[in-house]
PDB file of C-alpha atoms in Angstrom:
ATOM      1  CA  ALA A   1      71.873  60.806 113.852  1.00  0.00           C
ATOM      2  CA  ALA A   2      71.434  64.307 112.514  1.00  0.00           C
ATOM      3  CA  HIS A   3      69.701  66.909 114.613  1.00  0.00           C
ATOM      4  CA  ALA A   4      67.617  69.634 113.024  1.00  0.00           C
ATOM      5  CA  ASP A   5      68.253  73.162 114.156  1.00  0.00           C
ATOM      6  CA  PRO A   6      65.384  74.483 116.226  1.00  0.00           C
ATOM      7  CA  LYS A   7      63.099  76.805 114.299  1.00  0.00           C
ATOM      8  CA  PRO A   8      63.763  80.424 115.301  1.00  0.00           C
ATOM      9  CA  THR A   9      61.018  82.283 117.101  1.00  0.00           C
ATOM     10  CA  LYS A  10      59.173  85.235 115.613  1.00  0.00           C
ATOM     11  CA  ASP A  11      61.170  87.672 117.774  1.00  0.00           C
ATOM     12  CA  GLU A  12      64.502  86.077 116.794  1.00  0.00           C
ATOM     13  CA  VAL A  13      63.545  86.276 113.126  1.00  0.00           C
ATOM     14  CA  LYS A  14      62.499  89.914 113.527  1.00  0.00           C
ATOM     15  CA  SER A  15      65.768  90.873 115.238  1.00  0.00           C
ATOM     16  CA  LYS A  16      67.837  89.016 112.618  1.00  0.00           C
ATOM     17  CA  VAL A  17      65.858  90.588 109.762  1.00  0.00           C
ATOM     18  CA  ASP A  18      66.245  94.061 111.288  1.00  0.00           C
ATOM     19  CA  LYS A  19      69.979  93.483 111.676  1.00  0.00           C
ATOM     20  CA  LEU A  20      70.271  92.277 108.068  1.00  0.00           C
ATOM     21  CA  TYR A  21      68.345  95.317 106.811  1.00  0.00           C
ATOM     22  CA  ASP A  22      70.633  97.629 108.811  1.00  0.00           C
ATOM     23  CA  GLU A  23      73.717  95.927 107.372  1.00  0.00           C
ATOM     24  CA  ALA A  24      72.229  96.146 103.879  1.00  0.00           C
ATOM     25  CA  GLU A  25      71.583  99.852 104.377  1.00  0.00           C
ATOM     26  CA  GLN A  26      75.191 100.436 105.486  1.00  0.00           C
ATOM     27  CA  ALA A  27      76.452  98.496 102.463  1.00  0.00           C
ATOM     28  CA  THR A  28      74.158 100.560 100.219  1.00  0.00           C
ATOM     29  CA  GLU A  29      75.587 103.783 101.647  1.00  0.00           C
ATOM     30  CA  ALA A  30      79.125 102.504 101.042  1.00  0.00           C
ATOM     31  CA  ALA A  31      78.143 101.567  97.483  1.00  0.00           C
ATOM     32  CA  ASN A  32      76.714 105.050  96.918  1.00  0.00           C
ATOM     33  CA  GLY A  33      79.987 106.569  98.145  1.00  0.00           C
ATOM     34  CA  ALA A  34      81.950 104.321  95.791  1.00  0.00           C
ATOM     35  CA  LYS A  35      79.670 105.325  92.913  1.00  0.00           C
ATOM     36  CA  GLU A  36      80.258 109.030  93.611  1.00  0.00           C
ATOM     37  CA  LYS A  37      84.011 108.434  93.748  1.00  0.00           C
ATOM     38  CA  GLN A  38      83.779 106.526  90.470  1.00  0.00           C
ATOM     39  CA  GLY A  39      82.068 109.505  88.821  1.00  0.00           C
ATOM     40  CA  ARG A  40      84.722 111.935  90.091  1.00  0.00           C
ATOM     41  CA  LEU A  41      87.544 109.663  88.899  1.00  0.00           C
ATOM     42  CA  GLU A  42      85.996 109.280  85.444  1.00  0.00           C
ATOM     43  CA  LYS A  43      85.764 113.067  85.129  1.00  0.00           C
ATOM     44  CA  GLN A  44      89.382 113.548  86.274  1.00  0.00           C
ATOM     45  CA  ILE A  45      90.599 110.858  83.874  1.00  0.00           C
ATOM     46  CA  GLY A  46      88.793 112.562  80.993  1.00  0.00           C
ATOM     47  CA  GLN A  47      90.428 115.896  81.830  1.00  0.00           C
ATOM     48  CA  ILE A  48      93.892 114.333  82.072  1.00  0.00           C
ATOM     49  CA  GLN A  49      93.448 112.505  78.785  1.00  0.00           C
ATOM     50  CA  ASP A  50      92.432 115.792  77.117  1.00  0.00           C
ATOM     51  CA  GLN A  51      95.559 117.465  78.521  1.00  0.00           C
ATOM     52  CA  VAL A  52      97.736 114.615  77.265  1.00  0.00           C
ATOM     53  CA  ALA A  53      96.211 114.847  73.781  1.00  0.00           C
ATOM     54  CA  ARG A  54      96.776 118.612  73.606  1.00  0.00           C
ATOM     55  CA  GLY A  55     100.312 118.225  74.965  1.00  0.00           C
ATOM     56  CA  GLN A  56     101.126 115.516  72.417  1.00  0.00           C
ATOM     57  CA  GLN A  57      99.899 117.803  69.633  1.00  0.00           C
ATOM     58  CA  GLU A  58     102.132 120.638  70.908  1.00  0.00           C
ATOM     59  CA  LEU A  59     105.069 118.233  71.156  1.00  0.00           C
ATOM     60  CA  ASN A  60     104.538 117.090  67.573  1.00  0.00           C
ATOM     61  CA  THR A  61     104.473 120.724  66.398  1.00  0.00           C
ATOM     62  CA  LEU A  62     107.725 121.464  68.262  1.00  0.00           C
ATOM     63  CA  ARG A  63     109.362 118.376  66.753  1.00  0.00           C
ATOM     64  CA  GLN A  64     108.311 119.352  63.232  1.00  0.00           C
ATOM     65  CA  GLY A  65     109.780 122.842  63.675  1.00  0.00           C
ATOM     66  CA  LEU A  66     113.037 121.446  65.021  1.00  0.00           C
ATOM     67  CA  GLY A  67     113.190 118.908  62.220  1.00  0.00           C
ATOM     68  CA  SER A  68     112.850 121.562  59.522  1.00  0.00           C
ATOM     69  CA  LEU A  69     115.646 123.613  61.139  1.00  0.00           C
ATOM     70  CA  ALA A  70     117.910 120.566  61.299  1.00  0.00           C
ATOM     71  CA  SER A  71     117.270 119.657  57.658  1.00  0.00           C
ATOM     72  CA  ALA A  72     117.991 123.253  56.569  1.00  0.00           C
ATOM     73  CA  GLN A  73     121.317 123.158  58.394  1.00  0.00           C
ATOM     74  CA  TYR A  74     122.134 119.802  56.859  1.00  0.00           C
ATOM     75  CA  ARG A  75     121.433 121.105  53.344  1.00  0.00           C
ATOM     76  CA  SER A  76     123.647 124.159  53.910  1.00  0.00           C
ATOM     77  CA  GLY A  77     126.579 121.832  54.610  1.00  0.00           C
ATOM     78  CA  GLY A  78     128.887 121.513  57.548  1.00  0.00           C
ATOM     79  CA  ILE A  79     131.684 123.831  56.475  1.00  0.00           C
ATOM     80  CA  ASP A  80     133.862 125.222  59.265  1.00  0.00           C
ATOM     81  CA  PRO A  81     132.776 128.840  59.964  1.00  0.00           C
ATOM     82  CA  SER A  82     136.328 130.269  59.730  1.00  0.00           C
ATOM     83  CA  LEU A  83     136.879 128.601  56.335  1.00  0.00           C
ATOM     84  CA  ALA A  84     133.496 129.867  55.124  1.00  0.00           C
ATOM     85  CA  LEU A  85     134.498 133.414  56.169  1.00  0.00           C
ATOM     86  CA  PHE A  86     137.797 133.082  54.321  1.00  0.00           C
ATOM     87  CA  LEU A  87     136.078 131.806  51.151  1.00  0.00           C
ATOM     88  CA  SER A  88     133.215 134.300  51.289  1.00  0.00           C
ATOM     89  CA  SER A  89     133.190 136.994  48.628  1.00  0.00           C
ATOM     90  CA  ASN A  90     131.355 139.361  50.970  1.00  0.00           C
ATOM     91  CA  PRO A  91     132.515 139.051  54.621  1.00  0.00           C
ATOM     92  CA  ASP A  92     129.809 141.414  55.915  1.00  0.00           C
ATOM     93  CA  ASP A  93     127.096 139.249  54.343  1.00  0.00           C
ATOM     94  CA  PHE A  94     128.713 136.139  55.848  1.00  0.00           C
ATOM     95  CA  LEU A  95     128.847 137.721  59.310  1.00  0.00           C
ATOM     96  CA  ASP A  96     125.143 138.600  59.068  1.00  0.00           C
ATOM     97  CA  LYS A  97     124.354 135.003  58.102  1.00  0.00           C
ATOM     98  CA  ALA A  98     126.555 133.698  60.926  1.00  0.00           C
ATOM     99  CA  SER A  99     124.691 135.894  63.396  1.00  0.00           C
ATOM    100  CA  SER A 100     121.396 134.529  62.078  1.00  0.00           C
ATOM    101  CA  LEU A 101     122.721 130.971  62.347  1.00  0.00           C
ATOM    102  CA  ASP A 102     123.801 131.650  65.915  1.00  0.00           C
ATOM    103  CA  GLN A 103     120.288 132.873  66.707  1.00  0.00           C
ATOM    104  CA  LEU A 104     118.864 129.771  64.989  1.00  0.00           C
ATOM    105  CA  SER A 105     121.119 127.583  67.124  1.00  0.00           C
ATOM    106  CA  ALA A 106     119.871 129.332  70.238  1.00  0.00           C
ATOM    107  CA  THR A 107     116.309 128.837  68.983  1.00  0.00           C
ATOM    108  CA  GLN A 108     117.049 125.155  68.386  1.00  0.00           C
ATOM    109  CA  ALA A 109     118.446 124.762  71.892  1.00  0.00           C
ATOM    110  CA  GLU A 110     115.387 126.459  73.317  1.00  0.00           C
ATOM    111  CA  ALA A 111     113.119 124.216  71.223  1.00  0.00           C
ATOM    112  CA  LEU A 112     114.984 121.131  72.471  1.00  0.00           C
ATOM    113  CA  THR A 113     114.532 122.297  76.049  1.00  0.00           C
ATOM    114  CA  LYS A 114     110.819 122.823  75.422  1.00  0.00           C
ATOM    115  CA  ILE A 115     110.517 119.373  73.862  1.00  0.00           C
ATOM    116  CA  GLN A 116     112.230 117.732  76.820  1.00  0.00           C
ATOM    117  CA  GLY A 117     110.012 119.609  79.280  1.00  0.00           C
ATOM    118  CA  LYS A 118     106.888 118.698  77.328  1.00  0.00           C
ATOM    119  CA  GLN A 119     107.942 115.040  77.221  1.00  0.00           C
ATOM    120  CA  ARG A 120     108.430 115.015  81.001  1.00  0.00           C
ATOM    121  CA  THR A 121     105.047 116.674  81.542  1.00  0.00           C
ATOM    122  CA  LEU A 122     103.315 114.201  79.237  1.00  0.00           C
ATOM    123  CA  ALA A 123     104.968 111.250  80.979  1.00  0.00           C
ATOM    124  CA  GLN A 124     103.777 112.556  84.358  1.00  0.00           C
ATOM    125  CA  GLN A 125     100.244 113.100  83.065  1.00  0.00           C
ATOM    126  CA  ARG A 126     100.147 109.613  81.553  1.00  0.00           C
ATOM    127  CA  LYS A 127     101.301 108.117  84.861  1.00  0.00           C
ATOM    128  CA  GLU A 128      98.666 110.129  86.716  1.00  0.00           C
ATOM    129  CA  ALA A 129      96.008 108.872  84.284  1.00  0.00           C
ATOM    130  CA  GLN A 130      97.176 105.279  84.780  1.00  0.00           C
ATOM    131  CA  ASP A 131      97.027 105.690  88.558  1.00  0.00           C
ATOM    132  CA  LYS A 132      93.521 107.124  88.325  1.00  0.00           C
ATOM    133  CA  LEU A 133      92.438 104.270  86.042  1.00  0.00           C
ATOM    134  CA  LYS A 134      93.749 101.768  88.591  1.00  0.00           C
ATOM    135  CA  ASP A 135      91.917 103.609  91.359  1.00  0.00           C
ATOM    136  CA  LEU A 136      88.775 103.578  89.197  1.00  0.00           C
ATOM    137  CA  ALA A 137      89.065  99.816  88.707  1.00  0.00           C
ATOM    138  CA  ASP A 138      89.482  99.337  92.470  1.00  0.00           C
ATOM    139  CA  THR A 139      86.466 101.556  93.145  1.00  0.00           C
ATOM    140  CA  SER A 140      84.378  99.631  90.616  1.00  0.00           C
ATOM    141  CA  LYS A 141      85.322  96.376  92.341  1.00  0.00           C
ATOM    142  CA  VAL A 142      84.315  97.806  95.742  1.00  0.00           C
ATOM    143  CA  LEU A 143      81.023  98.950  94.219  1.00  0.00           C
ATOM    144  CA  ASP A 144      80.332  95.479  92.798  1.00  0.00           C
ATOM    145  CA  ASP A 145      81.242  93.847  96.122  1.00  0.00           C
ATOM    146  CA  LYS A 146      78.898  96.159  98.029  1.00  0.00           C
ATOM    147  CA  LYS A 147      76.058  95.463  95.585  1.00  0.00           C
ATOM    148  CA  LYS A 148      76.554  91.723  96.066  1.00  0.00           C
ATOM    149  CA  GLU A 149      76.660  92.201  99.837  1.00  0.00           C
ATOM    150  CA  VAL A 150      73.385  94.165  99.790  1.00  0.00           C
ATOM    151  CA  GLN A 151      71.714  91.527  97.627  1.00  0.00           C
ATOM    152  CA  GLY A 152      72.971  88.771  99.923  1.00  0.00           C
ATOM    153  CA  LYS A 153      71.705  90.506 103.067  1.00  0.00           C
ATOM    154  CA  LEU A 154      68.309  91.176 101.544  1.00  0.00           C
ATOM    155  CA  GLY A 155      68.134  87.575 100.308  1.00  0.00           C
ATOM    156  CA  ASP A 156      68.972  86.270 103.781  1.00  0.00           C
ATOM    157  CA  ALA A 157      66.305  88.513 105.307  1.00  0.00           C
ATOM    158  CA  GLN A 158      63.744  87.240 102.808  1.00  0.00           C
ATOM    159  CA  LYS A 159      64.664  83.608 103.592  1.00  0.00           C
ATOM    160  CA  LEU A 160      64.171  84.273 107.287  1.00  0.00           C
ATOM    161  CA  LEU A 161      60.813  85.895 106.646  1.00  0.00           C
ATOM    162  CA  ASN A 162      59.798  82.973 104.432  1.00  0.00           C
ATOM    163  CA  SER A 163      60.596  80.568 107.273  1.00  0.00           C
ATOM    164  CA  LEU A 164      57.759  82.061 109.345  1.00  0.00           C
ATOM    165  CA  THR A 165      54.277  80.653 109.222  1.00  0.00           C
ATOM    166  CA  ALA A 166      51.430  82.744 107.859  1.00  0.00           C
ATOM    167  CA  GLN A 167      50.172  83.382 111.384  1.00  0.00           C
ATOM    168  CA  GLU A 168      53.626  84.572 112.543  1.00  0.00           C
ATOM    169  CA  LYS A 169      53.940  86.846 109.478  1.00  0.00           C
ATOM    170  CA  ALA A 170      50.551  88.391 110.224  1.00  0.00           C
ATOM    171  CA  ALA A 171      51.515  88.953 113.871  1.00  0.00           C
ATOM    172  CA  LEU A 172      54.833  90.509 112.799  1.00  0.00           C
ATOM    173  CA  ALA A 173      53.060  92.812 110.336  1.00  0.00           C
ATOM    174  CA  SER A 174      50.547  93.950 112.940  1.00  0.00           C
ATOM    175  CA  ASP A 175      53.375  94.594 115.437  1.00  0.00           C
ATOM    176  CA  GLU A 176      55.176  96.748 112.860  1.00  0.00           C
ATOM    177  CA  SER A 177      52.033  98.689 111.937  1.00  0.00           C
ATOM    178  CA  ARG A 178      51.389  99.417 115.636  1.00  0.00           C
ATOM    179  CA  ALA A 179      55.011 100.532 116.030  1.00  0.00           C
ATOM    180  CA  ASN A 180      54.699 102.820 113.004  1.00  0.00           C
ATOM    181  CA  ARG A 181      51.453 104.329 114.318  1.00  0.00           C
ATOM    182  CA  SER A 182      52.981 104.994 117.720  1.00  0.00           C
ATOM    183  CA  THR A 183      55.921 106.887 116.180  1.00  0.00           C
ATOM    184  CA  GLU A 184      53.662 109.135 114.097  1.00  0.00           C
ATOM    185  CA  ARG A 185      53.204 112.597 115.546  1.00  0.00           C
ATOM    186  CA  PRO A 186      49.733 113.867 116.169  1.00  0.00           C
ATOM    187  CA  ASN A 187      48.522 116.689 113.946  1.00  0.00           C
ATOM    188  CA  LEU A 188      48.129 119.714 116.172  1.00  0.00           C
ATOM    189  CA  GLY A 189      46.611 121.840 113.459  1.00  0.00           C
ATOM    190  CA  LYS A 190      47.777 125.053 111.926  1.00  0.00           C
ATOM    191  CA  ASP A 191      46.733 127.288 114.793  1.00  0.00           C
ATOM    192  CA  VAL A 192      49.379 129.635 116.082  1.00  0.00           C
ATOM    193  CA  PRO A 193      49.864 129.386 119.860  1.00  0.00           C
ATOM    194  CA  ALA A 194      48.680 132.313 121.921  1.00  0.00           C
ATOM    195  CA  SER A 195      51.274 134.785 123.025  1.00  0.00           C
TER     196      SER A 195
END
């Protein structure tokens, strides 16, 4: 034979409802904190993505400059410098060009170093953005969980209140109104106390 649970008393219902409302309030506060964190993360992600876009544009510009230098060297041919000096009709002109080529090579090496540094920076920024996106997804999940928890607690409280009879609900409401009146402070007026 099945036994029915005894119907809770008005005081038990009130204490359970109060407890559920307190838990719902705590869950709401946690949800608000998660929402604030979500906003901060979205802002940080936007800033990082802007930095990555600007960095990628700079990297592309560096690559184009390096590519044009490499193609110019390729077109000039890969003749050994000593042979080119020997075959040159004007050695002074050749030495000037060789000095310029040496400076171009140094410029190319510097450009390569910049490209490598920019690639490392972009990779780090992309990883940071991915980490923030993961954190954002986790925060969104926490926010959804807290919202569900709040709704569940409030639903449970409503079910408990619905289990009361009309007479018990009226008695509970009058008890709460008396409690609210007793916590109100009396108005003492705007008179300044005598010195």
